[in-house]
PDB file of C-alpha atoms and ligand atoms in Angstrom:
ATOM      1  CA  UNK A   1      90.147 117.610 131.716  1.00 61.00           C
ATOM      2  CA  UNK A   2      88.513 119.020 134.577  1.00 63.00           C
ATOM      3  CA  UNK A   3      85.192 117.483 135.660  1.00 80.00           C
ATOM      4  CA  UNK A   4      82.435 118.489 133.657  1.00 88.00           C
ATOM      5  CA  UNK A   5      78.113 117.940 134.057  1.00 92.00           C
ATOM      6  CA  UNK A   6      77.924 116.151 130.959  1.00 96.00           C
ATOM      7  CA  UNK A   7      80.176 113.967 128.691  1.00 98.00           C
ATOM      8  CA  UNK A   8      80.311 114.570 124.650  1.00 98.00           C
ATOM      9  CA  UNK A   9      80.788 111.206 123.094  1.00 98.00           C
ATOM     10  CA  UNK A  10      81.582 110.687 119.311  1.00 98.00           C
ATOM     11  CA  UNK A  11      80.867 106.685 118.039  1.00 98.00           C
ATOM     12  CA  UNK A  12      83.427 105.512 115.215  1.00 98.00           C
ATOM     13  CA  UNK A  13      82.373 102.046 113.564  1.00 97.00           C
ATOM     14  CA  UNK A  14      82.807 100.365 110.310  1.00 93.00           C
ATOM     15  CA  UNK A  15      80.292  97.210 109.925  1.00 86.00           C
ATOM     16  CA  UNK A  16      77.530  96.223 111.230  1.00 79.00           C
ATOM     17  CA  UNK A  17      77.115  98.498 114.185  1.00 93.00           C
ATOM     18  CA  UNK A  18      75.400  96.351 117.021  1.00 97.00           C
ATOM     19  CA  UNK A  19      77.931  97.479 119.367  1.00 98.00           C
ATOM     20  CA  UNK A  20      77.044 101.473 118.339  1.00 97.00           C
ATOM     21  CA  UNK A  21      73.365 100.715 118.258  1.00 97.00           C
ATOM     22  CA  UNK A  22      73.945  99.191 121.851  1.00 98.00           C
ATOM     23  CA  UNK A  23      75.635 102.271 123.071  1.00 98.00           C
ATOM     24  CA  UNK A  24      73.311 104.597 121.309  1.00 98.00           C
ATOM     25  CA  UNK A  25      70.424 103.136 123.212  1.00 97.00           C
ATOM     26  CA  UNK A  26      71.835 102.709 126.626  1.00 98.00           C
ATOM     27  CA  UNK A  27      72.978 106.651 126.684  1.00 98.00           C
ATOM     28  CA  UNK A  28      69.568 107.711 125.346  1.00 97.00           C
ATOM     29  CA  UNK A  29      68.165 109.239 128.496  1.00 95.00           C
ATOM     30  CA  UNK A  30      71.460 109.462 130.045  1.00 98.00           C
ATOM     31  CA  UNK A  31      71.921 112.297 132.396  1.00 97.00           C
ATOM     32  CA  UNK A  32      75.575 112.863 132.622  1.00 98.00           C
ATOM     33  CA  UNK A  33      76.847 110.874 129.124  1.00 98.00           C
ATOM     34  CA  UNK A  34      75.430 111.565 125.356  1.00 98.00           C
ATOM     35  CA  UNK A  35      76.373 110.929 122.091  1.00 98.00           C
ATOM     36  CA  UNK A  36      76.546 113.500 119.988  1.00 98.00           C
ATOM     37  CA  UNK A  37      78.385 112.118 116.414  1.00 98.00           C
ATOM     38  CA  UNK A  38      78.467 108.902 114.319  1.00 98.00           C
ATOM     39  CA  UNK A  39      81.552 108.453 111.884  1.00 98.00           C
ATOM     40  CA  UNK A  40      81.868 106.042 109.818  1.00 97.00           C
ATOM     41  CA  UNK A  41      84.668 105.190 106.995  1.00 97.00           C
ATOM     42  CA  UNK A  42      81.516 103.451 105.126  1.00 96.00           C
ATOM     43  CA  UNK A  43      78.594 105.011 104.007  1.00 96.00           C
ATOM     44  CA  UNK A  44      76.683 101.805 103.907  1.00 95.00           C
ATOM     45  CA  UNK A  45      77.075 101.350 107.850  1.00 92.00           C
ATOM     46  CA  UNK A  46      73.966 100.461 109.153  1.00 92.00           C
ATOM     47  CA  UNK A  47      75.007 102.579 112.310  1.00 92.00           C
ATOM     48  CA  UNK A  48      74.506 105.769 110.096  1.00 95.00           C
ATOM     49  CA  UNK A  49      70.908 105.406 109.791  1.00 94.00           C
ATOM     50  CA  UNK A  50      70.413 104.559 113.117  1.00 94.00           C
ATOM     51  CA  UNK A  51      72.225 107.666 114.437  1.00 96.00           C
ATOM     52  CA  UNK A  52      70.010 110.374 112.153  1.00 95.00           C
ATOM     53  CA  UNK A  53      66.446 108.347 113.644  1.00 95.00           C
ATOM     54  CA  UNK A  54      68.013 109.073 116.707  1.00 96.00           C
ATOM     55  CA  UNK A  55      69.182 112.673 115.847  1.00 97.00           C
ATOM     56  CA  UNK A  56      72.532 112.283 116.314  1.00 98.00           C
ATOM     57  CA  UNK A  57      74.957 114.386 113.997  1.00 98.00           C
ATOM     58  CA  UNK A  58      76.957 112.100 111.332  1.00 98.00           C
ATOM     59  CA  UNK A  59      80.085 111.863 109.090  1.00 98.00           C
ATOM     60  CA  UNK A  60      81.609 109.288 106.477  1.00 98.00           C
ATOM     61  CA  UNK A  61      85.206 110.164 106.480  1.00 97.00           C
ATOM     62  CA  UNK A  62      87.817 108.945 104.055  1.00 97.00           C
ATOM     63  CA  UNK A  63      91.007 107.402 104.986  1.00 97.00           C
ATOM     64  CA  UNK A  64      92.746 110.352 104.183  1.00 97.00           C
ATOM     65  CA  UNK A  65      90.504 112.408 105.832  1.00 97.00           C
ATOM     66  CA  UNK A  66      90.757 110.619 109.292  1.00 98.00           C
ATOM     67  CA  UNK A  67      94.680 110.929 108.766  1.00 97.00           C
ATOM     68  CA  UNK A  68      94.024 115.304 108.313  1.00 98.00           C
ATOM     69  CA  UNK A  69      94.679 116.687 111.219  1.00 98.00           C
ATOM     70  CA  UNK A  70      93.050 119.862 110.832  1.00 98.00           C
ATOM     71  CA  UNK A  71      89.543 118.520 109.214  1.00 97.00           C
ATOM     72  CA  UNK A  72      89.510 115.778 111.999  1.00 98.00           C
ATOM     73  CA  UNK A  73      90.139 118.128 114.917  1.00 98.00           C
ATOM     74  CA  UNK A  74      87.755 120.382 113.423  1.00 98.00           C
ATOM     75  CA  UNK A  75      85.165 117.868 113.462  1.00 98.00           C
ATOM     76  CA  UNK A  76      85.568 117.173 116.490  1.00 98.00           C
ATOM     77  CA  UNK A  77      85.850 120.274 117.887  1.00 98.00           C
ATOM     78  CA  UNK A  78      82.564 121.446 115.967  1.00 98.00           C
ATOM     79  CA  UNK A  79      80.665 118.761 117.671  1.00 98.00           C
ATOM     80  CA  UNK A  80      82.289 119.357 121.746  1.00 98.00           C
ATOM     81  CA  UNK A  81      83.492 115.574 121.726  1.00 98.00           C
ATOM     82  CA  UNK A  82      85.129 114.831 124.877  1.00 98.00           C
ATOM     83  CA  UNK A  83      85.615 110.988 124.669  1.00 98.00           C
ATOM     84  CA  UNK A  84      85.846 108.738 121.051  1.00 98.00           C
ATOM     85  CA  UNK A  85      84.440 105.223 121.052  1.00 98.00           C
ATOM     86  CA  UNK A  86      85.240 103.138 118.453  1.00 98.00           C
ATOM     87  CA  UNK A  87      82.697  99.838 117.832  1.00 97.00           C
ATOM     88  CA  UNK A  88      84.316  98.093 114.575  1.00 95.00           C
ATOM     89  CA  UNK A  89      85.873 100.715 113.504  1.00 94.00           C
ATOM     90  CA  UNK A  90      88.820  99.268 111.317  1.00 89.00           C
ATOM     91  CA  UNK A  91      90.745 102.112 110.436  1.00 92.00           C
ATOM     92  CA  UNK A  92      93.991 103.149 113.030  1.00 91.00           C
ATOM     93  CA  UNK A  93      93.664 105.778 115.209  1.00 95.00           C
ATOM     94  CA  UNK A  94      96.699 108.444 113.619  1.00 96.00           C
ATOM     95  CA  UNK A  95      99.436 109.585 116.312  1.00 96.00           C
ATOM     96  CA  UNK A  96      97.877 112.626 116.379  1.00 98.00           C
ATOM     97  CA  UNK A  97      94.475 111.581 117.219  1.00 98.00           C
ATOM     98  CA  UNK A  98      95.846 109.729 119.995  1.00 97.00           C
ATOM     99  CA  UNK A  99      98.019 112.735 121.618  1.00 97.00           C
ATOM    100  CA  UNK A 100      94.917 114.851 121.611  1.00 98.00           C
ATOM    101  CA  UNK A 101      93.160 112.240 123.055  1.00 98.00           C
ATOM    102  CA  UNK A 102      94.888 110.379 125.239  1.00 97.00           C
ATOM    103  CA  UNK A 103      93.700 107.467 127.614  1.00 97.00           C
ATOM    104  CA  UNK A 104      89.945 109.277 126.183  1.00 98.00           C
ATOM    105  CA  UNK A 105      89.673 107.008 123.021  1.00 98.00           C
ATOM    106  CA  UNK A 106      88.374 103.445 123.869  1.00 98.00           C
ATOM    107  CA  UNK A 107      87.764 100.169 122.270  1.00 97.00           C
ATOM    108  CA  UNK A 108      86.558  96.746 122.016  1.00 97.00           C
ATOM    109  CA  UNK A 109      88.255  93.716 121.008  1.00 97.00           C
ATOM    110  CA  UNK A 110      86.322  90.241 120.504  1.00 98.00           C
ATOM    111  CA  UNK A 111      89.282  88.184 122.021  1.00 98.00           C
ATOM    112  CA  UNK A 112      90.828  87.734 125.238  1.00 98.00           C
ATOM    113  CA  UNK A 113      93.798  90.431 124.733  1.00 98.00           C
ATOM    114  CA  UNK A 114      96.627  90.288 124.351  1.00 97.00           C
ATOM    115  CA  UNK A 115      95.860  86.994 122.687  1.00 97.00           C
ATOM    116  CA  UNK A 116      95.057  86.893 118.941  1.00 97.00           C
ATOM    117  CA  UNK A 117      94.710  91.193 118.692  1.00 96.00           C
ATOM    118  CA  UNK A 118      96.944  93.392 115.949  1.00 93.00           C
ATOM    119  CA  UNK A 119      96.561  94.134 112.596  1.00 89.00           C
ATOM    120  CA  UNK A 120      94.028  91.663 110.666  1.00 90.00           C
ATOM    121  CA  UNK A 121      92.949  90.220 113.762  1.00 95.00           C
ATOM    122  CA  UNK A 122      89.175  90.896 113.129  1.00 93.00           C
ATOM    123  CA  UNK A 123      85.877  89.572 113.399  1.00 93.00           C
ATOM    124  CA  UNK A 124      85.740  86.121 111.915  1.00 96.00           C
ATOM    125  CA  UNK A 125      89.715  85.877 111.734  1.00 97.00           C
ATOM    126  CA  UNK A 126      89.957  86.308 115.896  1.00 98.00           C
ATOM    127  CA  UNK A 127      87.348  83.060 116.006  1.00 98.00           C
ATOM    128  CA  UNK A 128      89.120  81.369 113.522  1.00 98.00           C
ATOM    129  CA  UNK A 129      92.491  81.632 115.419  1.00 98.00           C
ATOM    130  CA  UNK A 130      90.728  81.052 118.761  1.00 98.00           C
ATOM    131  CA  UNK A 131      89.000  77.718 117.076  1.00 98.00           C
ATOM    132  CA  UNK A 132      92.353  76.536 115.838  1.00 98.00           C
ATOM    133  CA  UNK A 133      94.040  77.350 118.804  1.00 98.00           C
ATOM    134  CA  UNK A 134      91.675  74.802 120.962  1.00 98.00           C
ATOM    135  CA  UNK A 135      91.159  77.168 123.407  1.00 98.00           C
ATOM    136  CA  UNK A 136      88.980  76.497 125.865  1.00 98.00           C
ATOM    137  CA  UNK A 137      87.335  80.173 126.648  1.00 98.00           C
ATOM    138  CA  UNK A 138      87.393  83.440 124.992  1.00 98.00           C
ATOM    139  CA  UNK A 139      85.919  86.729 125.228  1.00 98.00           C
ATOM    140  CA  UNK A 140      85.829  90.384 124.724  1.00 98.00           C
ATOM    141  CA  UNK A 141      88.536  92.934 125.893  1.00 98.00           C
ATOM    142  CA  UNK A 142      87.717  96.753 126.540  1.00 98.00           C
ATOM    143  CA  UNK A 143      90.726  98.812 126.825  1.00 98.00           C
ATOM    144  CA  UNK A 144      91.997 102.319 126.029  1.00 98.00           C
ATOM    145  CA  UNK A 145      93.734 103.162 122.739  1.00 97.00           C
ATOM    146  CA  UNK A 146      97.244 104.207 121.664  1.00 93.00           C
ATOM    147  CA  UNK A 147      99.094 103.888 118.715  1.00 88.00           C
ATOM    148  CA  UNK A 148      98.937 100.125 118.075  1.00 89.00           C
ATOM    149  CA  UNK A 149      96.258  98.092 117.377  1.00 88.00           C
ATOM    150  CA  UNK A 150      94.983  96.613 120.407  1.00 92.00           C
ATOM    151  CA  UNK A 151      97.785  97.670 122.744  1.00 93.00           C
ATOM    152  CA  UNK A 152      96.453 100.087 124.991  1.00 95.00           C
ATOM    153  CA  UNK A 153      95.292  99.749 128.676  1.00 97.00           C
ATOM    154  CA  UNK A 154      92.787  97.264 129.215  1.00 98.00           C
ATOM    155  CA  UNK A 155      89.882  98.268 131.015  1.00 98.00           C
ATOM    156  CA  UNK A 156      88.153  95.276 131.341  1.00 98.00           C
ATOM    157  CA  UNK A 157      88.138  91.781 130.196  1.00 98.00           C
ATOM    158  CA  UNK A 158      84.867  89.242 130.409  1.00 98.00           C
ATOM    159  CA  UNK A 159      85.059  85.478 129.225  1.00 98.00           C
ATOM    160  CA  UNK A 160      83.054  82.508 127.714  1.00 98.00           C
ATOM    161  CA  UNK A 161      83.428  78.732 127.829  1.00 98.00           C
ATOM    162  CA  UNK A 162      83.794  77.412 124.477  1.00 98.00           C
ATOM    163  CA  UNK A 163      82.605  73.762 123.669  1.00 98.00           C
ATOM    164  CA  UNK A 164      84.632  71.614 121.568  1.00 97.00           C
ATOM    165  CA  UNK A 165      81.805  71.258 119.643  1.00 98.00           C
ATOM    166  CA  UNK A 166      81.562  75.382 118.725  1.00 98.00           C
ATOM    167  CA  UNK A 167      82.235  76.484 115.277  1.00 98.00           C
ATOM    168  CA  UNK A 168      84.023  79.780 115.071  1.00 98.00           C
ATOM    169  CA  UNK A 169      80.442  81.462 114.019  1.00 98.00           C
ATOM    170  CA  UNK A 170      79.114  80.076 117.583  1.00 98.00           C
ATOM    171  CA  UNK A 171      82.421  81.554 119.164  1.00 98.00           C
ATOM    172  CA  UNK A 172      82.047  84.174 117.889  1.00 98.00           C
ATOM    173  CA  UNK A 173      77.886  84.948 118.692  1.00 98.00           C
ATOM    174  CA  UNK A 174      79.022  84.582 122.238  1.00 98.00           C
ATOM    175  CA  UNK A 175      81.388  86.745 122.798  1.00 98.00           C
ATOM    176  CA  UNK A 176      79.418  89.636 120.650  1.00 98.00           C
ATOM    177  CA  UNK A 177      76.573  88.897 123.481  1.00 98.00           C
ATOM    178  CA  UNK A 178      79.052  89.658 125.932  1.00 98.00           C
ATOM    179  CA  UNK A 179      79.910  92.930 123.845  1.00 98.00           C
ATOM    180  CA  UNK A 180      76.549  93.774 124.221  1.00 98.00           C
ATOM    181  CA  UNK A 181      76.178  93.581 127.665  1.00 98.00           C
ATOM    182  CA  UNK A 182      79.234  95.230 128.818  1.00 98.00           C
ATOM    183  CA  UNK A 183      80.623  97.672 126.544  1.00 98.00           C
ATOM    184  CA  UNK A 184      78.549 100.449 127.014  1.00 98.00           C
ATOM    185  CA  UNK A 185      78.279 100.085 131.279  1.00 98.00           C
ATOM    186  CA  UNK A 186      81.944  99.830 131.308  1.00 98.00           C
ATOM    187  CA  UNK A 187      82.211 103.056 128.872  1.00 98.00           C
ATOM    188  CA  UNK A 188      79.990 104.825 131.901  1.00 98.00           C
ATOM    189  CA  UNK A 189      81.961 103.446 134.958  1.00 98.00           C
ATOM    190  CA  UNK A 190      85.469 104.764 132.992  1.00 98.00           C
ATOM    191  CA  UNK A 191      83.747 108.165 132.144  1.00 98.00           C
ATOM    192  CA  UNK A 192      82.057 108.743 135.620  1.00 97.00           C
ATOM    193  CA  UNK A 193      85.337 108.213 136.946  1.00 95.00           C
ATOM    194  CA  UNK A 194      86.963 111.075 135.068  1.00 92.00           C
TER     195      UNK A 194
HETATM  196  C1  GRF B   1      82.997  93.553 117.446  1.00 78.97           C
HETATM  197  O1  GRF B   1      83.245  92.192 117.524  1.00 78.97           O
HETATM  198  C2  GRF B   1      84.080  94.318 118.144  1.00 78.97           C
HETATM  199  O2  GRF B   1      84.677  93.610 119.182  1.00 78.97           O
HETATM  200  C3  GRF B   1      85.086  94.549 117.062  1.00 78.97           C
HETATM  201  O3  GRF B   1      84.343  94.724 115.892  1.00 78.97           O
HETATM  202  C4  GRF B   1      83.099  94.053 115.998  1.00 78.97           C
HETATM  203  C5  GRF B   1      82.054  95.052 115.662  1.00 78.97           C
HETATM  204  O4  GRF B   1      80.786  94.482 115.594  1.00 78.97           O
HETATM  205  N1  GRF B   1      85.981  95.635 117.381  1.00 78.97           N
HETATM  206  P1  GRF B   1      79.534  95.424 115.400  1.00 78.97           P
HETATM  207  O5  GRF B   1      79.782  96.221 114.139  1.00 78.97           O
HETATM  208  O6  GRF B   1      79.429  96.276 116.604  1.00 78.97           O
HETATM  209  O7  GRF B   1      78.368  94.486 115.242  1.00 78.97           O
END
């Protein structure tokens, strides 16, 4: 991709959608990055609602649908998207997705990668592991996306102290502050870099 004036991002997320709403709200007024669609495998996601106050373009999708090549691409063609961020989105990204897209799909991971990621290593499950583990930090890895869950370049990595005394619920409030604060900077420093 040559370098373009501005930067077509499409937000996939499952849950809750703090990390989305995050994003959403730091690109508002952006000059150079915007978001331009919301998918979501749920149609309950709270991000969904957020994304049409904010007038940005959604899409529940199926599993079946994400794994269609041709409605997928289409959506994403329809909509410009140069760059997919996913933000709890549980679903894996197909093959094909990833080919199309390569090193321009990126994620975050509430752990210190490549420590407890893969399949069913999510949300409370990671804390639970970390917890048991005794670990003494953990954290939140950004990193790009292939074929495996969790595998892919990392981008960057930021870490917490954990007390002995932390539950995995308090282990797990940390390190989605952390998301907070760094996901969506570190989406702009990877993109402006392009
Ligand atoms: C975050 O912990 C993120 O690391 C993981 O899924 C969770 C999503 O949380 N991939 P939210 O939906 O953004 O609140």
């Amino acid at each position: 991709m040559r370098m373009k004036a501005r930067y077509r991002l499409a937000i996939f997320a499952s849950g809750g959608g703090s990390n989305a709403s995050c994003i959403i709200n730091y690109f508002k007024s952006h000059n150079r990055i915007e978001i331009v669609l919301v998918v979501s495998n749920n149609s309950s996601a709270g991000v969904l609602t957020m994304a049409k106050s904010n007038h940005i373009s959604t899409k529940v999708i199926t599993r079946s649908a994400l794994n269609d090549q041709d409605s997928t691409l289409s959506l994403l063609a329809t909509h410009d998207v140069d760059f997919i961020i996913l933000a709890g989105f549980l679903l894996l990204m197909p093959p094909y997705l990833v080919a199309k897209y390569t090193s321009k799909i990126i994620n975050i991971h509430p752990s210190l990668l490549p420590k407890y990621g893969g399949k069913g290593m999510y949300g409370h499950f990671v804390h639970e592991a970390v917890k048991n583990a005794g670990d003494k930090e953990s954290g939140c890895t950004i990193h790009l996306v292939n074929e495996h869950f969790d595998e892919g370049e990392i981008l960057k990595q930021v870490s917490c102290e954990i007390l002995p005394s932390d539950t995995p619920t308090q282990i797990g409030e940390s390190v989605l502050k952390l998301e907070h604060a760094h996901y969506a900077p570190t989406i702009e420093e990877y993109i402006m870099s392009w």
